[in-house]
Short mmCIF file of C-alpha atoms in Angstrom, two decimals:
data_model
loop_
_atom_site.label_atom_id
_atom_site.label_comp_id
_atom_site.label_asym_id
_atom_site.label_seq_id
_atom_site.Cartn_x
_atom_site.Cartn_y
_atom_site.Cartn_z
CA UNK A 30 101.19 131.22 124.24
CA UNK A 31 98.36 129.84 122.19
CA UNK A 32 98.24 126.74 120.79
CA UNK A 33 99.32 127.39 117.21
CA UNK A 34 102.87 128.08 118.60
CA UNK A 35 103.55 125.12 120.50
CA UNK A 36 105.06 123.11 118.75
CA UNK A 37 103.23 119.58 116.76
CA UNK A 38 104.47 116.95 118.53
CA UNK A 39 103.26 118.86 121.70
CA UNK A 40 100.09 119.53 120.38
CA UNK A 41 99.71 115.69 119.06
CA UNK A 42 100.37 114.51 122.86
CA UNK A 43 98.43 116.60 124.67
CA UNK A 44 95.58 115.78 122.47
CA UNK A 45 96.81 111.75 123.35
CA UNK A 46 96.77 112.21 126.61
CA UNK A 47 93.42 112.33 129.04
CA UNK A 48 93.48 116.05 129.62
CA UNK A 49 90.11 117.20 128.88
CA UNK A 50 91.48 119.84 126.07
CA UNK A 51 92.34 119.77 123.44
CA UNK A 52 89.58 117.49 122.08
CA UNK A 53 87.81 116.45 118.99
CA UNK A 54 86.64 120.40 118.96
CA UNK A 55 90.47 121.48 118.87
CA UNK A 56 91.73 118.66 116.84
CA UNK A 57 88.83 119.67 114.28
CA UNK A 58 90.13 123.03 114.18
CA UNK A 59 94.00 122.51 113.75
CA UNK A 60 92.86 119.88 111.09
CA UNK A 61 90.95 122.56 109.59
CA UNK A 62 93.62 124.75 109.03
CA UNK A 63 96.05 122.30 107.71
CA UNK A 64 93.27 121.64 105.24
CA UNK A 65 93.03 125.16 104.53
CA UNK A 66 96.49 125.86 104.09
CA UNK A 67 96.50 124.16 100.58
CA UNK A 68 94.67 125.21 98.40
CA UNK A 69 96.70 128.31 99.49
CA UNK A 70 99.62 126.33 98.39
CA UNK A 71 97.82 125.95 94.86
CA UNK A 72 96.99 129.47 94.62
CA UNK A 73 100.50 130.66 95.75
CA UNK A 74 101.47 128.22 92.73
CA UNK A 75 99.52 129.93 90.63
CA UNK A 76 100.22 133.29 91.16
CA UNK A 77 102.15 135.18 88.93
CA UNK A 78 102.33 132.59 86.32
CA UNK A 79 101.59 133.53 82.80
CA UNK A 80 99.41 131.02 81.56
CA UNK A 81 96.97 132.17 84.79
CA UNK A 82 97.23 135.94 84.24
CA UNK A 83 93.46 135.92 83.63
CA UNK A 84 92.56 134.62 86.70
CA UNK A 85 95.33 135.91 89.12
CA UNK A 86 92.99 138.56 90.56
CA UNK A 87 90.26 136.15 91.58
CA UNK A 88 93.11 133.67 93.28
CA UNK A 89 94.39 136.80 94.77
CA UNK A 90 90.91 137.52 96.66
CA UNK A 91 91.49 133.48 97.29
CA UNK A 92 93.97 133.30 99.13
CA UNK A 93 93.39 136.35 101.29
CA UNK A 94 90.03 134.78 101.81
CA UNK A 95 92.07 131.66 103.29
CA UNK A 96 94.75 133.08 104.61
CA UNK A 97 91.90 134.65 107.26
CA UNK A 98 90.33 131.78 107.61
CA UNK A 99 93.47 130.05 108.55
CA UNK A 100 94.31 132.38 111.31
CA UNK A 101 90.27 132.22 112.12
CA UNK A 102 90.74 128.80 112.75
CA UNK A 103 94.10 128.32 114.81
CA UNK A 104 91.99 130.58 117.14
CA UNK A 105 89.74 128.71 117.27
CA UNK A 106 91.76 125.74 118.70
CA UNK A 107 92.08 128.61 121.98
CA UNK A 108 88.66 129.50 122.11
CA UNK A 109 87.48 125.45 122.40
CA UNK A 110 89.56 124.95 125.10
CA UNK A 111 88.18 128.29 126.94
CA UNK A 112 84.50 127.86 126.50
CA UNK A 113 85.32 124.04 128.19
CA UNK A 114 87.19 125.36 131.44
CA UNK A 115 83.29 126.53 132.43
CA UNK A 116 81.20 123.75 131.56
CA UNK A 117 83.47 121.48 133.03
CA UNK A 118 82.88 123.66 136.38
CA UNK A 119 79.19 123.65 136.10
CA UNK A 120 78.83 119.91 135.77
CA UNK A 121 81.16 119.69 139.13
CA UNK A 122 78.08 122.02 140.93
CA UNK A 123 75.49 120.59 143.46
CA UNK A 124 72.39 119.75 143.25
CA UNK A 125 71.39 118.40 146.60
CA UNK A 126 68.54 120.81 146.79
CA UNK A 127 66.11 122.35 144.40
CA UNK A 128 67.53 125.67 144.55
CA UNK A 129 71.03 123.80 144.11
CA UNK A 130 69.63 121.84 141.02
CA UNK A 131 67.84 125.51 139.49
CA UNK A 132 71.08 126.86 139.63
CA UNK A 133 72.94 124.22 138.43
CA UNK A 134 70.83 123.47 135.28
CA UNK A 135 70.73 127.50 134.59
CA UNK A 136 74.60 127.68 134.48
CA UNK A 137 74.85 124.15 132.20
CA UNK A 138 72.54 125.76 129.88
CA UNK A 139 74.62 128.86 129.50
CA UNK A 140 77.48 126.92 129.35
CA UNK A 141 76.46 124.35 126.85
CA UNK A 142 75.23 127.22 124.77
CA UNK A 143 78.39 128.80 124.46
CA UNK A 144 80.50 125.74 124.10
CA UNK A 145 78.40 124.76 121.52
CA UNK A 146 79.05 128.07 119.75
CA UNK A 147 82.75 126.96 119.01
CA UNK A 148 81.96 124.06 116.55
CA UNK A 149 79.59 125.43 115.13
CA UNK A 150 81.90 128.60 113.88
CA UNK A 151 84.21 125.74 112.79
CA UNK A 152 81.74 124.24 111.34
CA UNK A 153 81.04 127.85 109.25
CA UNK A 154 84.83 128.37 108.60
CA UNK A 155 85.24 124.44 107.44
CA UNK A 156 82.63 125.42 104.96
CA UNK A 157 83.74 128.02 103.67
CA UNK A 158 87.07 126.79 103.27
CA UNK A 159 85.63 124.11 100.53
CA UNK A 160 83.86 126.66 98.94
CA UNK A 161 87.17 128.46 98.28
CA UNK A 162 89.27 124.81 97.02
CA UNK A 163 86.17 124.33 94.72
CA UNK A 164 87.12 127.09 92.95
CA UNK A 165 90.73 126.80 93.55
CA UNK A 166 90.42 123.31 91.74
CA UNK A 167 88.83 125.21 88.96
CA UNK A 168 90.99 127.98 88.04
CA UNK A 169 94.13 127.33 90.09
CA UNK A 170 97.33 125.59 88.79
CA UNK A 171 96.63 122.02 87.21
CA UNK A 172 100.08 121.32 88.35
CA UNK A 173 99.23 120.89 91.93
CA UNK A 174 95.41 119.53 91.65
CA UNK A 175 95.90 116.70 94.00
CA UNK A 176 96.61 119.06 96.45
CA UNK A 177 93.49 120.95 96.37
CA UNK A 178 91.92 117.20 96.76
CA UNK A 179 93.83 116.81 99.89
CA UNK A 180 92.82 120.22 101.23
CA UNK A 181 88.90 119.75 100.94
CA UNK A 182 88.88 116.14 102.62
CA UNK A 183 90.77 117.71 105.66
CA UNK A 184 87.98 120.40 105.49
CA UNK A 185 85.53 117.87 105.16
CA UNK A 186 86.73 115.93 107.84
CA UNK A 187 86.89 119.54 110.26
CA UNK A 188 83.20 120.10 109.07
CA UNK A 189 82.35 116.49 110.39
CA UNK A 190 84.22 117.05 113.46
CA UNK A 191 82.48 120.05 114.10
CA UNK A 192 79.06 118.38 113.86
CA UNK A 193 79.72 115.85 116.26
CA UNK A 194 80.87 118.24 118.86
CA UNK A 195 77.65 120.56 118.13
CA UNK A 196 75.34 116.88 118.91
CA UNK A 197 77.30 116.37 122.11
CA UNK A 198 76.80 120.16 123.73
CA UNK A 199 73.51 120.31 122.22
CA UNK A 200 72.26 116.94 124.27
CA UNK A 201 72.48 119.51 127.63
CA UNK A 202 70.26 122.48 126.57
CA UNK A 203 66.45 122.24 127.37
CA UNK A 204 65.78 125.54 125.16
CA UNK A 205 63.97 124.51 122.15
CA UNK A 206 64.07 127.61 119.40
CA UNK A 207 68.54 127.67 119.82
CA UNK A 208 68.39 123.85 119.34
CA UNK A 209 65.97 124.10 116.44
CA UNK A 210 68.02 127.01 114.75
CA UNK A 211 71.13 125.57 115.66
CA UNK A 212 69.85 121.64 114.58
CA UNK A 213 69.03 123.68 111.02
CA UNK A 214 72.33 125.56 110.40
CA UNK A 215 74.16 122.72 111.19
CA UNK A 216 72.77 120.31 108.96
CA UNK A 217 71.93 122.55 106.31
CA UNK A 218 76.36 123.41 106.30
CA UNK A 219 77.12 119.96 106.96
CA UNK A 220 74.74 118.51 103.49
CA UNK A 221 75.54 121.48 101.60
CA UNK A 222 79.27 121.47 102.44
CA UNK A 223 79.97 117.92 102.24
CA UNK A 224 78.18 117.73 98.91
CA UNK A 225 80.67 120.54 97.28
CA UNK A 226 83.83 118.65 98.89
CA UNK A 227 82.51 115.39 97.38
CA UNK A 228 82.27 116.89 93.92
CA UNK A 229 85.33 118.43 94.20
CA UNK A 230 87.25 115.31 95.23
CA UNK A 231 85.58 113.50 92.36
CA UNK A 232 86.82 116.15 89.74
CA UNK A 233 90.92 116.03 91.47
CA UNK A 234 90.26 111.90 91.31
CA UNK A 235 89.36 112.13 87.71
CA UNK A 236 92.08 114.35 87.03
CA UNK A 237 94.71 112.41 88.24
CA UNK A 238 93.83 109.12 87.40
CA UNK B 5 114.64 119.44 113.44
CA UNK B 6 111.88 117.10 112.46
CA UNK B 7 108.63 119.37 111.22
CA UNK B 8 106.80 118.01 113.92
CA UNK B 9 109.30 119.68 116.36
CA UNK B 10 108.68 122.81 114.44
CA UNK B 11 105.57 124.75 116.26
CA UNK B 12 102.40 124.50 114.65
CA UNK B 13 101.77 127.88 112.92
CA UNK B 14 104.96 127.60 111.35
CA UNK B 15 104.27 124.11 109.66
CA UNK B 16 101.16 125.33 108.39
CA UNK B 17 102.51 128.81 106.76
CA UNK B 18 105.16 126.79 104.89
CA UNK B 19 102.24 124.41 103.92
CA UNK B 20 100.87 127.22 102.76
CA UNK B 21 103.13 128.99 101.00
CA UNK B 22 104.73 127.71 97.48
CA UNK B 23 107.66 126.00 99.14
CA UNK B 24 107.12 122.53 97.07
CA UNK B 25 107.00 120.65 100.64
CA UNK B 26 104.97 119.94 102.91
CA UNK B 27 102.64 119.68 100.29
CA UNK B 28 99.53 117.17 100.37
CA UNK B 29 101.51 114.41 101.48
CA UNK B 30 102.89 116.23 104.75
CA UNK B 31 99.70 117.55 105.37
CA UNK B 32 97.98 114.18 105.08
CA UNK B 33 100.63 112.57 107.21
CA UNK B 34 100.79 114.94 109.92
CA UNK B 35 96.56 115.22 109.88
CA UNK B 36 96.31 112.05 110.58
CA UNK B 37 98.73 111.93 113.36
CA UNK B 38 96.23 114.65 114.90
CA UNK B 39 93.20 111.77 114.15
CA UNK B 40 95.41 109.15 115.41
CA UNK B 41 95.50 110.97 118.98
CA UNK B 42 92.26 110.87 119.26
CA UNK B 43 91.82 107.12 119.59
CA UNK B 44 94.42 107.31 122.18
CA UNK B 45 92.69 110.24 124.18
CA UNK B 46 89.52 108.05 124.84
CA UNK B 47 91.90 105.05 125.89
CA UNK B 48 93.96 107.14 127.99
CA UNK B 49 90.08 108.24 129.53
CA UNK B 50 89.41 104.54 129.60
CA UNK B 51 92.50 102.79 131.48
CA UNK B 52 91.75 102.81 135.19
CA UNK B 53 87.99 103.34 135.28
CA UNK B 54 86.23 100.33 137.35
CA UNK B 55 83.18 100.02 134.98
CA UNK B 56 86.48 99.39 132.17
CA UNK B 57 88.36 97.21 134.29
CA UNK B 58 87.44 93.98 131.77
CA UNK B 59 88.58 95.65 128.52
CA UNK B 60 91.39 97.35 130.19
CA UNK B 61 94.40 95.04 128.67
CA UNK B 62 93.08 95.36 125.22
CA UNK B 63 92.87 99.09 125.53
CA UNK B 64 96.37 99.36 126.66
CA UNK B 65 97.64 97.49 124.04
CA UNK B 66 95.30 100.00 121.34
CA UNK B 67 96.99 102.95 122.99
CA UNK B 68 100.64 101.05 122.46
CA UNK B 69 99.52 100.99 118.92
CA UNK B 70 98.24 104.39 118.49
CA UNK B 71 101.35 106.19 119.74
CA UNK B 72 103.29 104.01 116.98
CA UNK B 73 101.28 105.30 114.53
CA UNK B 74 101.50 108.61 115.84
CA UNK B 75 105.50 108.29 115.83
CA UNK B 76 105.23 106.97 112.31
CA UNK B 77 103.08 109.32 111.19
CA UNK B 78 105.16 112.40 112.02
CA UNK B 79 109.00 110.82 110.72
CA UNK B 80 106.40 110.35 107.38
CA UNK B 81 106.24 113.88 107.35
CA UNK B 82 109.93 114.43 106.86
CA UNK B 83 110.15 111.14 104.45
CA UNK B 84 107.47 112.69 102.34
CA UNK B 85 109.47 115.90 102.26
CA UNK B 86 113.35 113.64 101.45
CA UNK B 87 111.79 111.75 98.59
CA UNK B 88 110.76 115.08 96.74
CA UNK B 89 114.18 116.08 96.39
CA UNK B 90 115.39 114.10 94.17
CA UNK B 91 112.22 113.62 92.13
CA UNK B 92 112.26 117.26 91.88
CA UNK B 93 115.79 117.29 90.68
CA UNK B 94 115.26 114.35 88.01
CA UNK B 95 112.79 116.46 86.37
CA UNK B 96 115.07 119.10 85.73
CA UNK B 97 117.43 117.29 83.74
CA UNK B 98 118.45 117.73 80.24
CA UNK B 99 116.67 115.45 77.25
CA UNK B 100 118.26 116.79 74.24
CA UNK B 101 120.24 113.88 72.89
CA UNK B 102 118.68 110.21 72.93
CA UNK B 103 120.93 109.06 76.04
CA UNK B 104 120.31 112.45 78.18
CA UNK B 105 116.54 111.18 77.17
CA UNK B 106 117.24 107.80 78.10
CA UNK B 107 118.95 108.60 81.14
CA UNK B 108 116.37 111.16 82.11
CA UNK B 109 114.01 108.32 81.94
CA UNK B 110 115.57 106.15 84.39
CA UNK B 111 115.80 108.50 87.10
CA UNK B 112 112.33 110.16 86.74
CA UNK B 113 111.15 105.81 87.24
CA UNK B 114 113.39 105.26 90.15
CA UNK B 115 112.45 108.18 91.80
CA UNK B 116 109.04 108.37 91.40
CA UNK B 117 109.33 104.60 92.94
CA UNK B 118 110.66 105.84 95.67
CA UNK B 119 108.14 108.87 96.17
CA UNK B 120 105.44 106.69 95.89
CA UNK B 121 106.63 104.69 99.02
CA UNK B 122 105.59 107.48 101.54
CA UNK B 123 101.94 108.08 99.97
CA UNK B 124 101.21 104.11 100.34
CA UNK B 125 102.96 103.97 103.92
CA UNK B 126 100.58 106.76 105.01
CA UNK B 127 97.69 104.75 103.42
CA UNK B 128 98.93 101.78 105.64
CA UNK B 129 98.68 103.58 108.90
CA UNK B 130 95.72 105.37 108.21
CA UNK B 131 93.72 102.03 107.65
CA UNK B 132 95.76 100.87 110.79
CA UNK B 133 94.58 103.56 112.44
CA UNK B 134 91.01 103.45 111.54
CA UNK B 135 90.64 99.88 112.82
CA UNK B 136 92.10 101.05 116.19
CA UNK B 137 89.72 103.32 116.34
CA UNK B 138 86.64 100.94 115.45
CA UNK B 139 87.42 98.84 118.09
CA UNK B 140 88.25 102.19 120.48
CA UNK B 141 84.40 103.14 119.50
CA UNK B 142 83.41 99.92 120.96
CA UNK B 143 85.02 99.54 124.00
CA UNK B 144 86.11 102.99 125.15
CA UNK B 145 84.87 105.05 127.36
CA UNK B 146 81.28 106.11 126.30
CA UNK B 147 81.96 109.56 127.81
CA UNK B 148 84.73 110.34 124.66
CA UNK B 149 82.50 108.88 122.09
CA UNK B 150 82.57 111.98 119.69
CA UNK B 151 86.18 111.84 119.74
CA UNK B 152 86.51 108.20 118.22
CA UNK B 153 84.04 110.29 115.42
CA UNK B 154 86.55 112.80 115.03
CA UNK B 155 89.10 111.05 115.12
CA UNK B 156 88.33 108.69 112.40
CA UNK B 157 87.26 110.70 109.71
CA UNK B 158 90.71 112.54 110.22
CA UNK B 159 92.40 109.37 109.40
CA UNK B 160 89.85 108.87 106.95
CA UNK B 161 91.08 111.96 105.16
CA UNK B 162 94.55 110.91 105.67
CA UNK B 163 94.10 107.73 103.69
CA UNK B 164 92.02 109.54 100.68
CA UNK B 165 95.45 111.80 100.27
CA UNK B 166 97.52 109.35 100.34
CA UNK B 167 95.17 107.35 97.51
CA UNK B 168 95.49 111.39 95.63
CA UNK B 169 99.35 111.10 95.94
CA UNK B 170 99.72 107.32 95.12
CA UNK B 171 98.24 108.21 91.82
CA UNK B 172 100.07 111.56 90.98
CA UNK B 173 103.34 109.33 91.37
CA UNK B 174 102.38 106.33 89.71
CA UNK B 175 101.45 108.81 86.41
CA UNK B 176 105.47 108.96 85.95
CA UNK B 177 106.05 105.31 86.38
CA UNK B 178 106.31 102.76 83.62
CA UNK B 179 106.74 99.43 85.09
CA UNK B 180 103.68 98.01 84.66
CA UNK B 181 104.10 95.12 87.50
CA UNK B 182 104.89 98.04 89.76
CA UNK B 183 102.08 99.80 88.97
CA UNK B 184 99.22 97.13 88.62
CA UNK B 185 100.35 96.03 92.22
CA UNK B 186 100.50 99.46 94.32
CA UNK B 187 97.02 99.67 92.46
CA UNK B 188 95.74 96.74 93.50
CA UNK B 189 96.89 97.44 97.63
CA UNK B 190 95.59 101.35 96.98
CA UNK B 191 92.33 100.42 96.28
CA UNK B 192 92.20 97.24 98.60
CA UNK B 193 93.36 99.82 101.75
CA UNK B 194 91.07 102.84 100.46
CA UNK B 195 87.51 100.73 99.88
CA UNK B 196 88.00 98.52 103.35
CA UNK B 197 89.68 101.55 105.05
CA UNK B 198 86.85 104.15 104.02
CA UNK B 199 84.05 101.29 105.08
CA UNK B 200 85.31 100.97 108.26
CA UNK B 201 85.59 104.62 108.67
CA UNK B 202 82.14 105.14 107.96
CA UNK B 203 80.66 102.87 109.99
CA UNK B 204 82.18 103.95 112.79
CA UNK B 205 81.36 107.33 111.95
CA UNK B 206 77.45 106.30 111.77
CA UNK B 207 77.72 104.23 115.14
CA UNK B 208 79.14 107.50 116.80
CA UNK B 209 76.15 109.78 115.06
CA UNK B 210 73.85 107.51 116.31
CA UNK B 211 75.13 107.53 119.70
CA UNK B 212 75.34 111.31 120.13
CA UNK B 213 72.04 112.34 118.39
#
């Protein structure tokens, strides 16, 4: 059973409690997808309403757009905890003699590299989940505007999430050119996508006031 | 069934999907019980370490208060859903004569009183939440510190919807007292709340850069 189907509550307390997953990478992810999930709300508002005809094909492409990303992300919440099970092995090894300690630091590297590759996919996903309520908030149903404001600061806050858990696995690998890339991506999603959820907060704010 | 004893797939497809709740206010509500359990994962990581032994009473009692915040957070999930209802119902009644007008009036006031309750409860024990999790930051286990990160910008978000659906309901309300005073406590809970947040966020950056 993934984790999608438990049920909240159980999700909520194993996240509470001290087992190592899920984490801040999982929590990030679930978040993410609640996020997500509204400005499909707003475009499954908008849908098939008159006064949006002109636009219904474009909210259409929206919400399949987040409807994937949705189902990208509750997988995601899985694939956290998997990449974990590993590196939490490798930290366990020896290293009482050199060839203990070559090993050792060759298996945390390939670990920490692919743990590292589940934030930053939410960290891709979280992004281009505001990128879809920025437009949402444009051409989706004024009715439920405060919604799409809701949906982009739990994106926001998945995005942020994401970082942080990137920094962390990215403390444990020695090779420079994947922490340079990696360093780039990241902050170049995390400035760019933080900048379009602040805007498009500002606009619900101003709309609602 | 509560919705947080529903699994979590299931909350987020109605979320998504035009049912009028969970809307923003659910999802705010039941994304920052998710931030919430963060806190308490790097206290429940904390209690009955050695290096934490000084700090381990105050810890205990910052888990006691997470897990009420958690508890509250979910039953606001439902409350946000009950108080709809009726406000949904009051805007479907008839103003053709001066009393149904009248009348109309009343109702719409009283209930968007009452749906403007849950939004400002959430804001409450997002900002609780926050604090916990300053003070988690600073004496938790250093080992969970990107959690504290993640956690708090969830509640973060949490308290920003609950400021978005504050003002949708105050919109409908005409008692000025009423309004001038959620107001003032909205703004009071989103600038200290959003302060706190950040700084904790920063101290956290710092520490896992």
């Amino acid at each position: 059973m993934t984790m999608a189907e438990k049920n909240c509550s159980y999700f909520i307390d194993v996240l509470a409690s001290k087992a190592p997953v899920p984490g801040g990478g999982g929590a990030a992810a679930m978040g993410g997808a609640i996020g997500m999930a509204l400005s499909n709300m707003v475009g499954n508002l908008t849908v098939g309403k008159k006064k949006y005809a002109d636009v219904e094909d474009e909210v259409k492409s929206l919400l399949e757009q987040g409807s994937q990303i949705i189902e990208e992300l509750k997988k995601l919440v899985d694939r956290d905890a998997e990449v974990f099970e590993p590196l939490s092995k490798a930290y366990g090894l020896p290293k009482d003699t050199p060839e203990e300690a070559a090993y050792k630091e060759k298996v945390m590297e390939a670990c920490s590299i692919e743990a590292c590759s589940v934030p930053m996919e939410i960290m891709r996903k979280a992004y281009a989940g505001i990128k879809i309520h920025e437009r949402m908030g444009r051409i989706g149903t004024k009715l439920a505007i405060s919604d799409v404001g809701c949906g982009v600061v739990f994106l926001k806050a998945a995005l942020i999430s994401g970082q942080l858990n990137v920094l962390i696995n990215l403390g444990a690998i020695k090779n420079n050119t994947f922490v340079e890339e990696t360093k780039r991506e990241m902050e170049q999603l995390l400035k760019e996508g933080s900048r379009i959820a602040d805007e498009t907060l500002a606009l619900v704010i101003e709309k609602v006031s």
